mmCIF file of N, CA, C and O in Angstrom:
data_model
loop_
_atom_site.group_PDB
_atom_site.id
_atom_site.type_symbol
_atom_site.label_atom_id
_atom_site.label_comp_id
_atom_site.label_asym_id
_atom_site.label_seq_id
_atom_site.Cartn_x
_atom_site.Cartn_y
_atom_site.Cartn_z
ATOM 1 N N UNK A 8 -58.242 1.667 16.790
ATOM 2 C CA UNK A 8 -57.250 0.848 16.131
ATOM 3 C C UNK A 8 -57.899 0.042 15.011
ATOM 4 O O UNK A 8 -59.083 -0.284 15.092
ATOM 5 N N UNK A 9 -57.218 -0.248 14.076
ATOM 6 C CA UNK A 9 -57.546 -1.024 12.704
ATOM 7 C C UNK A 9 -57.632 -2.131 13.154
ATOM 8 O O UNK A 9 -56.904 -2.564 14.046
ATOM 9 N N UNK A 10 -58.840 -2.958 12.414
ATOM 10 C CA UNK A 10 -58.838 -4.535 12.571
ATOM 11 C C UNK A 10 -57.778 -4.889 11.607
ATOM 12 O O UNK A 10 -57.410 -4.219 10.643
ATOM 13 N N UNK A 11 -57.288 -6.170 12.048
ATOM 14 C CA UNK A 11 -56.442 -7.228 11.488
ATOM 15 C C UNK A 11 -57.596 -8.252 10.604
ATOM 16 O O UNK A 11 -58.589 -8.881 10.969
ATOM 17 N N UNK A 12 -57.006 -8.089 9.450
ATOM 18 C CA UNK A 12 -58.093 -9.305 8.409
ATOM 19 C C UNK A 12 -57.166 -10.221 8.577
ATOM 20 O O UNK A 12 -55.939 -10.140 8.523
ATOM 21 N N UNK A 13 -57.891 -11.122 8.792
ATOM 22 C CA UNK A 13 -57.839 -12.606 8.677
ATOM 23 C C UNK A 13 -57.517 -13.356 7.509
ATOM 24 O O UNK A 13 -58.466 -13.653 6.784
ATOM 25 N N UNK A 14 -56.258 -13.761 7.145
ATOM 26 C CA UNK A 14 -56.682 -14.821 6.181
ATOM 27 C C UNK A 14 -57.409 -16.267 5.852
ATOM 28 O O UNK A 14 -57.334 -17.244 6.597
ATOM 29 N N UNK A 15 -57.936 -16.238 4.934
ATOM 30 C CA UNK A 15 -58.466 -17.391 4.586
ATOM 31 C C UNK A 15 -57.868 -18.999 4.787
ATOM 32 O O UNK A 15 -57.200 -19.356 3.817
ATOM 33 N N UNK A 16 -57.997 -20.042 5.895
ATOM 34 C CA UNK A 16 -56.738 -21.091 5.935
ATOM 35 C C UNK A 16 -56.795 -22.070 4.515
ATOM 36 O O UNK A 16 -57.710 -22.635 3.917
ATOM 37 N N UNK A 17 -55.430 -21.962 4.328
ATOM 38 C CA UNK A 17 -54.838 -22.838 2.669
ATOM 39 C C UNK A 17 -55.471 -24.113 3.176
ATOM 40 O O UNK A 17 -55.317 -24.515 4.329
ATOM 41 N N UNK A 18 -56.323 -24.840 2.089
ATOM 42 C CA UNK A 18 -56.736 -26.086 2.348
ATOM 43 C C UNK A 18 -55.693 -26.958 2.059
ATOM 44 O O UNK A 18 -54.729 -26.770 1.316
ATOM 45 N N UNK A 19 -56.168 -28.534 3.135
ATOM 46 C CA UNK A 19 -54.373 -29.024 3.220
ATOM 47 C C UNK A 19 -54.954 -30.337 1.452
ATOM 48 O O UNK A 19 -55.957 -30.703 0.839
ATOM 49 N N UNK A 20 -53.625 -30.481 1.456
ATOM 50 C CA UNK A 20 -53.419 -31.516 0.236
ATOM 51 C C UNK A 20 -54.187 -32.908 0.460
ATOM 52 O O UNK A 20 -54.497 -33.367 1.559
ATOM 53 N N UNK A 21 -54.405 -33.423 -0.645
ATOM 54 C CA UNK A 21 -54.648 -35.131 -0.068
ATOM 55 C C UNK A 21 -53.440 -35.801 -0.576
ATOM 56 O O UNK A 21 -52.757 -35.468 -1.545
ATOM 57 N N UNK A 22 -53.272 -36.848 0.265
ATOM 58 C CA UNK A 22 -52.088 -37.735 0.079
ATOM 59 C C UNK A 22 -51.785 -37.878 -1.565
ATOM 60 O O UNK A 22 -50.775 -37.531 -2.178
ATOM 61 N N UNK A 23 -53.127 -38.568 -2.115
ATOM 62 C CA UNK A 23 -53.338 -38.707 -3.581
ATOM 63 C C UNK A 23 -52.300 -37.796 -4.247
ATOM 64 O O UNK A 23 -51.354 -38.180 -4.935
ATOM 65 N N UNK A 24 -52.611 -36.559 -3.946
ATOM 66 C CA UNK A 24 -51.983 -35.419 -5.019
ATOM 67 C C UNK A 24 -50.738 -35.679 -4.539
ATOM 68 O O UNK A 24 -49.930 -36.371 -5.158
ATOM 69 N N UNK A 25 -50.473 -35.068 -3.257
ATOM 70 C CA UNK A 25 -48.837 -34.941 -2.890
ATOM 71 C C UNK A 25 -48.228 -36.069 -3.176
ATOM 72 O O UNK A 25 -47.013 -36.082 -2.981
ATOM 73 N N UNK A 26 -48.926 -37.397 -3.745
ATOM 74 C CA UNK A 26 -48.061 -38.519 -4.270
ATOM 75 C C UNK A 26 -47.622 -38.358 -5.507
ATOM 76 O O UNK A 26 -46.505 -38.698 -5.898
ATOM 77 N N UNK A 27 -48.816 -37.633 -6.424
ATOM 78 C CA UNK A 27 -48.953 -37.380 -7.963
ATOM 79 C C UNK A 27 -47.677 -36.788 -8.343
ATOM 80 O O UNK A 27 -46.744 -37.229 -9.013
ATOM 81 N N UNK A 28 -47.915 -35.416 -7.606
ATOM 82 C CA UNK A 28 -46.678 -34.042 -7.658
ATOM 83 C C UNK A 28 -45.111 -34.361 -7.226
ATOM 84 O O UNK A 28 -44.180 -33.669 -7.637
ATOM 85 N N UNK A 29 -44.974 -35.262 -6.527
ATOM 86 C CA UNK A 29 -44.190 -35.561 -5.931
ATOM 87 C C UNK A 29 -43.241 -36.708 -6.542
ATOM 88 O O UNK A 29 -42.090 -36.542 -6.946
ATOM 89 N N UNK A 30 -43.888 -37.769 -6.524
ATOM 90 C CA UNK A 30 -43.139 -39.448 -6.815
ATOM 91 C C UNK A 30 -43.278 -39.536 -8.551
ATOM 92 O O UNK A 30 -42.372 -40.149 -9.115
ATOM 93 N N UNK A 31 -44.248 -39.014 -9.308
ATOM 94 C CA UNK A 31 -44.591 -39.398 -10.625
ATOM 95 C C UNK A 31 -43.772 -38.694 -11.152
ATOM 96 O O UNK A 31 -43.712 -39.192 -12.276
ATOM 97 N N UNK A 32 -43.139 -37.935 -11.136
ATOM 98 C CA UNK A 32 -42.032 -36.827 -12.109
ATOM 99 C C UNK A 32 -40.609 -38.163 -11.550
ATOM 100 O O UNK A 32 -39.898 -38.711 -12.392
ATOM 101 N N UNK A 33 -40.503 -38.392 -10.292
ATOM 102 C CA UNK A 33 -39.836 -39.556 -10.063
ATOM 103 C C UNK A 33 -39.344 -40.951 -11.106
ATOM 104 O O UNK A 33 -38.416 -41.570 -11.628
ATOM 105 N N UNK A 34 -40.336 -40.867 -10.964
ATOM 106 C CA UNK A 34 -41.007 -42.426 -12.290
ATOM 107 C C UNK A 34 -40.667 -42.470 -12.912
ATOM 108 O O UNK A 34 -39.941 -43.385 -13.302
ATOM 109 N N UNK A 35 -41.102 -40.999 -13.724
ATOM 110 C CA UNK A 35 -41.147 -40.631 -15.573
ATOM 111 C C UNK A 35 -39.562 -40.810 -15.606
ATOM 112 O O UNK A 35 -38.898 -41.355 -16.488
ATOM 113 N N UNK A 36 -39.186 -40.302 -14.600
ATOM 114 C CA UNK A 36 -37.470 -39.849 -15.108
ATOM 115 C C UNK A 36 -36.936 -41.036 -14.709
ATOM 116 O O UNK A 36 -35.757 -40.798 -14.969
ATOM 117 N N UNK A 37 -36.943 -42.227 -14.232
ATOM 118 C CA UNK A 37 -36.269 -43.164 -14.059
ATOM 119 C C UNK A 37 -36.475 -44.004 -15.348
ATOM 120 O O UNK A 37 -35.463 -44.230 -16.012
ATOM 121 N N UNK A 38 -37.538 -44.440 -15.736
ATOM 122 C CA UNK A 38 -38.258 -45.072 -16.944
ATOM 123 C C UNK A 38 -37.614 -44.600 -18.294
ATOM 124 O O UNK A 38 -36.963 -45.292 -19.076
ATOM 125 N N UNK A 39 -37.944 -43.246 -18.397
ATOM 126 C CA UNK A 39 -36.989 -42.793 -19.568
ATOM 127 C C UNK A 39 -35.391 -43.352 -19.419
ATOM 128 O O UNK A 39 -34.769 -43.928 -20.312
ATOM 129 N N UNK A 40 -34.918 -43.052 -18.133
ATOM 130 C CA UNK A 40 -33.596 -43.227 -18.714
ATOM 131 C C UNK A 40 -33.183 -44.685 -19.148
ATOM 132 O O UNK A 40 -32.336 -45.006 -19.982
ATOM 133 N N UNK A 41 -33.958 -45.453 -18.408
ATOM 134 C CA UNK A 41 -33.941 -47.276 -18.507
ATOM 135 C C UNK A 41 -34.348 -47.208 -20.215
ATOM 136 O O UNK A 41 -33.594 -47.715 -21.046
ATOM 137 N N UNK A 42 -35.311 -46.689 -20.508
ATOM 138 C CA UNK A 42 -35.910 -46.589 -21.672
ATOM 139 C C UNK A 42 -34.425 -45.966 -23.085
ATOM 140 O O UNK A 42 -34.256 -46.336 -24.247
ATOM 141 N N UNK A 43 -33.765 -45.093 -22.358
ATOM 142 C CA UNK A 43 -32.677 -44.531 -23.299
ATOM 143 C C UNK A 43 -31.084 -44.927 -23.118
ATOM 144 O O UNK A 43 -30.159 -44.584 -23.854
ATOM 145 N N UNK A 44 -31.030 -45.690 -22.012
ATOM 146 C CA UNK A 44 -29.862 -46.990 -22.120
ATOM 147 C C UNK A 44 -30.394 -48.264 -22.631
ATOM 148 O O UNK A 44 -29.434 -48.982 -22.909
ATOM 149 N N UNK A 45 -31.317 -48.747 -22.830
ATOM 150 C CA UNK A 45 -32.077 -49.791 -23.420
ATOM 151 C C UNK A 45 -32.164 -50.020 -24.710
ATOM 152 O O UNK A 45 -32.456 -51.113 -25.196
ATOM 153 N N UNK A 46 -31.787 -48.482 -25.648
ATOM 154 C CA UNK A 46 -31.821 -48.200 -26.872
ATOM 155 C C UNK A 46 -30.768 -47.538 -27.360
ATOM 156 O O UNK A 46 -30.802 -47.089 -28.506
ATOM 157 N N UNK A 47 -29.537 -47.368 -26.440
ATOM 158 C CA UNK A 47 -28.269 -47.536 -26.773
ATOM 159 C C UNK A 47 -27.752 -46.080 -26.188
ATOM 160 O O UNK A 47 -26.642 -46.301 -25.703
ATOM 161 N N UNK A 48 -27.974 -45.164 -26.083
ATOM 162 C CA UNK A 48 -27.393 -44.304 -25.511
ATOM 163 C C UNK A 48 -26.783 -44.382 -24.009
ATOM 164 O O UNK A 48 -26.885 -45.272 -23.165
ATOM 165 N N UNK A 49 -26.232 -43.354 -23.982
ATOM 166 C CA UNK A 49 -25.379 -43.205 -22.654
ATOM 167 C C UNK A 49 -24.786 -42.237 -22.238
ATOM 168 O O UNK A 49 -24.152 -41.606 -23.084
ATOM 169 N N UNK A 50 -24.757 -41.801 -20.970
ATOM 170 C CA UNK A 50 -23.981 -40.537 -20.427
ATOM 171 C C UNK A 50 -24.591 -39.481 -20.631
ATOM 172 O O UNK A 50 -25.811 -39.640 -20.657
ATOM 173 N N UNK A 51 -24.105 -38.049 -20.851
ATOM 174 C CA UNK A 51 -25.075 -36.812 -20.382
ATOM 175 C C UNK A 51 -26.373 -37.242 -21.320
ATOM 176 O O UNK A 51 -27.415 -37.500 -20.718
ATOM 177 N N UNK A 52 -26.352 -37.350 -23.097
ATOM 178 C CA UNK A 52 -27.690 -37.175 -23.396
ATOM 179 C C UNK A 52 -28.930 -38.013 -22.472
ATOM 180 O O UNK A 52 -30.128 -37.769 -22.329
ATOM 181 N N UNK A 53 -28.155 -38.966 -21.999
ATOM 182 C CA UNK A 53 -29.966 -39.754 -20.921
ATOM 183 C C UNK A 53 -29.855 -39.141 -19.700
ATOM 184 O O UNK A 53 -30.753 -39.629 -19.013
ATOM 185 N N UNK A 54 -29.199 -38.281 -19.008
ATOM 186 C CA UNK A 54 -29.163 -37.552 -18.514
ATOM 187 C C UNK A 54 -30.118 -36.473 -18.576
ATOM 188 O O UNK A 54 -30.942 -36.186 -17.708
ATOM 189 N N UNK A 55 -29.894 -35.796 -19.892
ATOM 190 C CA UNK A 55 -30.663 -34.769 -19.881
ATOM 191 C C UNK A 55 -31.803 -35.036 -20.413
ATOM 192 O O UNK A 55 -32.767 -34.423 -19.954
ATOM 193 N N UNK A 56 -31.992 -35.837 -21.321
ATOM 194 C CA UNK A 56 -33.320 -36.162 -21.661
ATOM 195 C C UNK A 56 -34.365 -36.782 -20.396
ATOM 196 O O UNK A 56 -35.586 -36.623 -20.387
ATOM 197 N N UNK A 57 -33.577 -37.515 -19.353
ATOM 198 C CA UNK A 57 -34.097 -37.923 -18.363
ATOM 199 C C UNK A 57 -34.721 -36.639 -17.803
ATOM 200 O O UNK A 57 -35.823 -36.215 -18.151
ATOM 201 N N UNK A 58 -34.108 -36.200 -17.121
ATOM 202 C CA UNK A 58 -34.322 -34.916 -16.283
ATOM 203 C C UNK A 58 -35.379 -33.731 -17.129
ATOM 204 O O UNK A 58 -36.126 -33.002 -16.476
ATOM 205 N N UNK A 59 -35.319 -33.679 -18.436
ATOM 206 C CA UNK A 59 -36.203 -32.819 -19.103
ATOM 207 C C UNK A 59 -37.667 -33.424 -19.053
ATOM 208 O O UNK A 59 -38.717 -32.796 -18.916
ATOM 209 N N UNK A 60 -37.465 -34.984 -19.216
ATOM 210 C CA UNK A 60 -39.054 -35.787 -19.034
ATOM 211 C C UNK A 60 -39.844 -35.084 -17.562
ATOM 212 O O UNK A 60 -40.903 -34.522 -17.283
ATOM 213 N N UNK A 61 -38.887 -35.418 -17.038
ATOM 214 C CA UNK A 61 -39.564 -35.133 -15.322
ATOM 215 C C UNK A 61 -40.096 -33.659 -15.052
ATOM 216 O O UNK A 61 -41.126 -33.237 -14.527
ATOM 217 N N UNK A 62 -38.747 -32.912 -15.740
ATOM 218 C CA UNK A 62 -39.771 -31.067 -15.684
ATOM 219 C C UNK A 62 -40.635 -30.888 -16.353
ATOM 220 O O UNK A 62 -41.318 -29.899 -16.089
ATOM 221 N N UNK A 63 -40.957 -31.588 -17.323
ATOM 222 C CA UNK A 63 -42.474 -31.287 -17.822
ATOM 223 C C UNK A 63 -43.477 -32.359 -17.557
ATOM 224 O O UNK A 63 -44.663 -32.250 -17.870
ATOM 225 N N UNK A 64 -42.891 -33.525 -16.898
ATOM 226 C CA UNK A 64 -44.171 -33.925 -16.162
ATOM 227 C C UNK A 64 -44.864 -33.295 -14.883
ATOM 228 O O UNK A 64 -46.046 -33.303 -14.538
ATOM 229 N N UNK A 65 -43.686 -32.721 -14.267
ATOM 230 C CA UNK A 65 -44.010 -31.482 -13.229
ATOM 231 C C UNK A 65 -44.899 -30.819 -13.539
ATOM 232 O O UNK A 65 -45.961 -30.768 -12.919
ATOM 233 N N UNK A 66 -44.521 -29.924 -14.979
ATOM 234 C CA UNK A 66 -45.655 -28.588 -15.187
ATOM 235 C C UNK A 66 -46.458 -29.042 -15.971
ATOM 236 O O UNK A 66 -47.154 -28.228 -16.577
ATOM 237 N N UNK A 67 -46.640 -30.461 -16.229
ATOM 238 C CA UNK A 67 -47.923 -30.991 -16.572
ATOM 239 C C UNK A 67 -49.184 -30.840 -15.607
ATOM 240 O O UNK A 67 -50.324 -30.398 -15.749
ATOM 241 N N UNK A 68 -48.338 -31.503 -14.385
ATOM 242 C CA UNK A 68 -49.205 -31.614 -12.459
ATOM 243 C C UNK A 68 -49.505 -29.875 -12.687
ATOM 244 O O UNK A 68 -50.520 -29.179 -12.652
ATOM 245 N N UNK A 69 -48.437 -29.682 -12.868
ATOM 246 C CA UNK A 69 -48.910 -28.779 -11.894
ATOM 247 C C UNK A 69 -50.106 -27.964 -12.563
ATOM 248 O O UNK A 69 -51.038 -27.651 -11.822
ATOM 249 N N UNK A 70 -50.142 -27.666 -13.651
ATOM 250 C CA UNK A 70 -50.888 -26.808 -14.800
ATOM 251 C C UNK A 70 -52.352 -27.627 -14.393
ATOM 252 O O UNK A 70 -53.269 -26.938 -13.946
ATOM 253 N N UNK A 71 -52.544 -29.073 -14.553
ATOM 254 C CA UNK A 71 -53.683 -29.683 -14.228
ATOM 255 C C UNK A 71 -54.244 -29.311 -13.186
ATOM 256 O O UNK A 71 -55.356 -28.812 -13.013
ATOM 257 N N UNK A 72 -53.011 -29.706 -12.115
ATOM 258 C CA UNK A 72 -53.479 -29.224 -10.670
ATOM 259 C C UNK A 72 -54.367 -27.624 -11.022
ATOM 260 O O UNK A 72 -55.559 -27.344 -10.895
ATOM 261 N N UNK A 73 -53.462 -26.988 -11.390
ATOM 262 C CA UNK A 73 -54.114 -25.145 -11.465
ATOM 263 C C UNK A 73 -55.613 -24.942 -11.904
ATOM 264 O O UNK A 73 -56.363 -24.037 -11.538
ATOM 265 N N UNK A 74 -55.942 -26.173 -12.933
ATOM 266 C CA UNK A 74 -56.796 -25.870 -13.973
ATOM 267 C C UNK A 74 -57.881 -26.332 -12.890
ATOM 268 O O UNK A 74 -58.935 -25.698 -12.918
ATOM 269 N N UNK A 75 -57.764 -27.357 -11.935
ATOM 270 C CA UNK A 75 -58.812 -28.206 -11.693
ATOM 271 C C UNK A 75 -59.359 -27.124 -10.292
ATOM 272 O O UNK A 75 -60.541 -26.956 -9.989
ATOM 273 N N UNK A 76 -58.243 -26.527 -9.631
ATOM 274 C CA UNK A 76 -58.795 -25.563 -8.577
ATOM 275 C C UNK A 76 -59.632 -24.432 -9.067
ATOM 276 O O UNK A 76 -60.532 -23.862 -8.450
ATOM 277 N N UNK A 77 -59.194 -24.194 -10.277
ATOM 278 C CA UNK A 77 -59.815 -22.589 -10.760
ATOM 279 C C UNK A 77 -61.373 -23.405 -11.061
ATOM 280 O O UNK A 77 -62.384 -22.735 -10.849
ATOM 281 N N UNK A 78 -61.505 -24.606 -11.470
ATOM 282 C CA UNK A 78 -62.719 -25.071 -11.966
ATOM 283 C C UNK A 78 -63.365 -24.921 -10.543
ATOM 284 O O UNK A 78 -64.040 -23.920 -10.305
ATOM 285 N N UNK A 79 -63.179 -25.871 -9.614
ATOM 286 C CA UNK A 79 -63.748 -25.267 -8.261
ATOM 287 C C UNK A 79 -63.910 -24.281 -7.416
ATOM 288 O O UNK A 79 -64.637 -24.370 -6.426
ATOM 289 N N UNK A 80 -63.164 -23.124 -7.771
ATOM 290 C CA UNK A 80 -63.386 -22.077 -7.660
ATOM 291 C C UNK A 80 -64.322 -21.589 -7.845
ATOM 292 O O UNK A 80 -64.942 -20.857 -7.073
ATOM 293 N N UNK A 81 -64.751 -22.090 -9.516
ATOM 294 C CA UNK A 81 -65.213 -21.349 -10.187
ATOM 295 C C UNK A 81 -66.831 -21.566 -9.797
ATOM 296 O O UNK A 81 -67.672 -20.810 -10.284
ATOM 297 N N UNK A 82 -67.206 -22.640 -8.891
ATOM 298 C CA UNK A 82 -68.254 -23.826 -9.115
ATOM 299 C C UNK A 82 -68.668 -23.258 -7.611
ATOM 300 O O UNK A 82 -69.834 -22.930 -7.391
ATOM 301 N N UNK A 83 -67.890 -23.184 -6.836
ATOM 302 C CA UNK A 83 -68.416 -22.731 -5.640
ATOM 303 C C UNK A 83 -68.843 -20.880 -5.614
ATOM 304 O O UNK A 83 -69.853 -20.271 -5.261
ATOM 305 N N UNK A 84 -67.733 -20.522 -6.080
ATOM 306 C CA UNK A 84 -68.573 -19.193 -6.113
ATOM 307 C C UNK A 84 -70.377 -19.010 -7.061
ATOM 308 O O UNK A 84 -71.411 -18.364 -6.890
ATOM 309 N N UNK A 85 -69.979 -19.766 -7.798
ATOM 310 C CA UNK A 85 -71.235 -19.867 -8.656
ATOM 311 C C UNK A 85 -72.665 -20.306 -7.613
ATOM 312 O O UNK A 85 -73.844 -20.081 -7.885
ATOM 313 N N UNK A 86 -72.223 -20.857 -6.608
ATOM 314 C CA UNK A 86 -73.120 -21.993 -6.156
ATOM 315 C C UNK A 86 -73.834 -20.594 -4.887
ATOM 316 O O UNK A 86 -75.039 -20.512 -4.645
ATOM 317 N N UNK A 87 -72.795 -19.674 -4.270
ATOM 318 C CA UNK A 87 -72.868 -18.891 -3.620
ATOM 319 C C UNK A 87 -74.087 -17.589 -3.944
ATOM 320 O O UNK A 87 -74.759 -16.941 -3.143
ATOM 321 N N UNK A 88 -74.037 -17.541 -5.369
ATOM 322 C CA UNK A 88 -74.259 -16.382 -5.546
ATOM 323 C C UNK A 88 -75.748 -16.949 -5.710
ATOM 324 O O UNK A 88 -76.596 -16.192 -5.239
ATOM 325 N N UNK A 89 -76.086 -17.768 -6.107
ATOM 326 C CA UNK A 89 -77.750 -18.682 -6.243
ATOM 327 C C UNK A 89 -78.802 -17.876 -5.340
ATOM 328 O O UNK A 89 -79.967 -18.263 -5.255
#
């Protein structure tokens, strides 16, 4: 019979991040909109401008997040092959 491979276990998050990813797209989008009734608008446009702040503070995280694992990735395999 064939062995079963094992996967590798997903390392867990630190609070830090899952606060980052999580609550800061939060923020951005509350701030803006205070920020765009504050300066006279109202109704859907702070709406959507709200909500557009927050999806690209998302794929800001998240892109950083991506960049900073591949760097460690990149650092441990390096360290392996020594």
């Amino acid at each position: 019979m064939a062995k079963k491979i094992r996967k590798a276990p997903q390392p867990r998050k630190s609070m830090l991040l899952l606060f980052t990813q999580l609550l800061i797209p939060w923020l951005v989008m509350g701030g803006s909109a205070i920020l765009l009734v504050s300066a006279g608008l109202s109704g859907i446009p702070v709406l959507v401008i709200a909500l557009g702040a927050a999806l690209g503070t998302t794929l800001l995280i998240r892109l950083y997040d991506k960049k900073r694992t591949m760097v460690a990735r990149k650092s441990r395999t390096g360290a392996r092959r020594r």
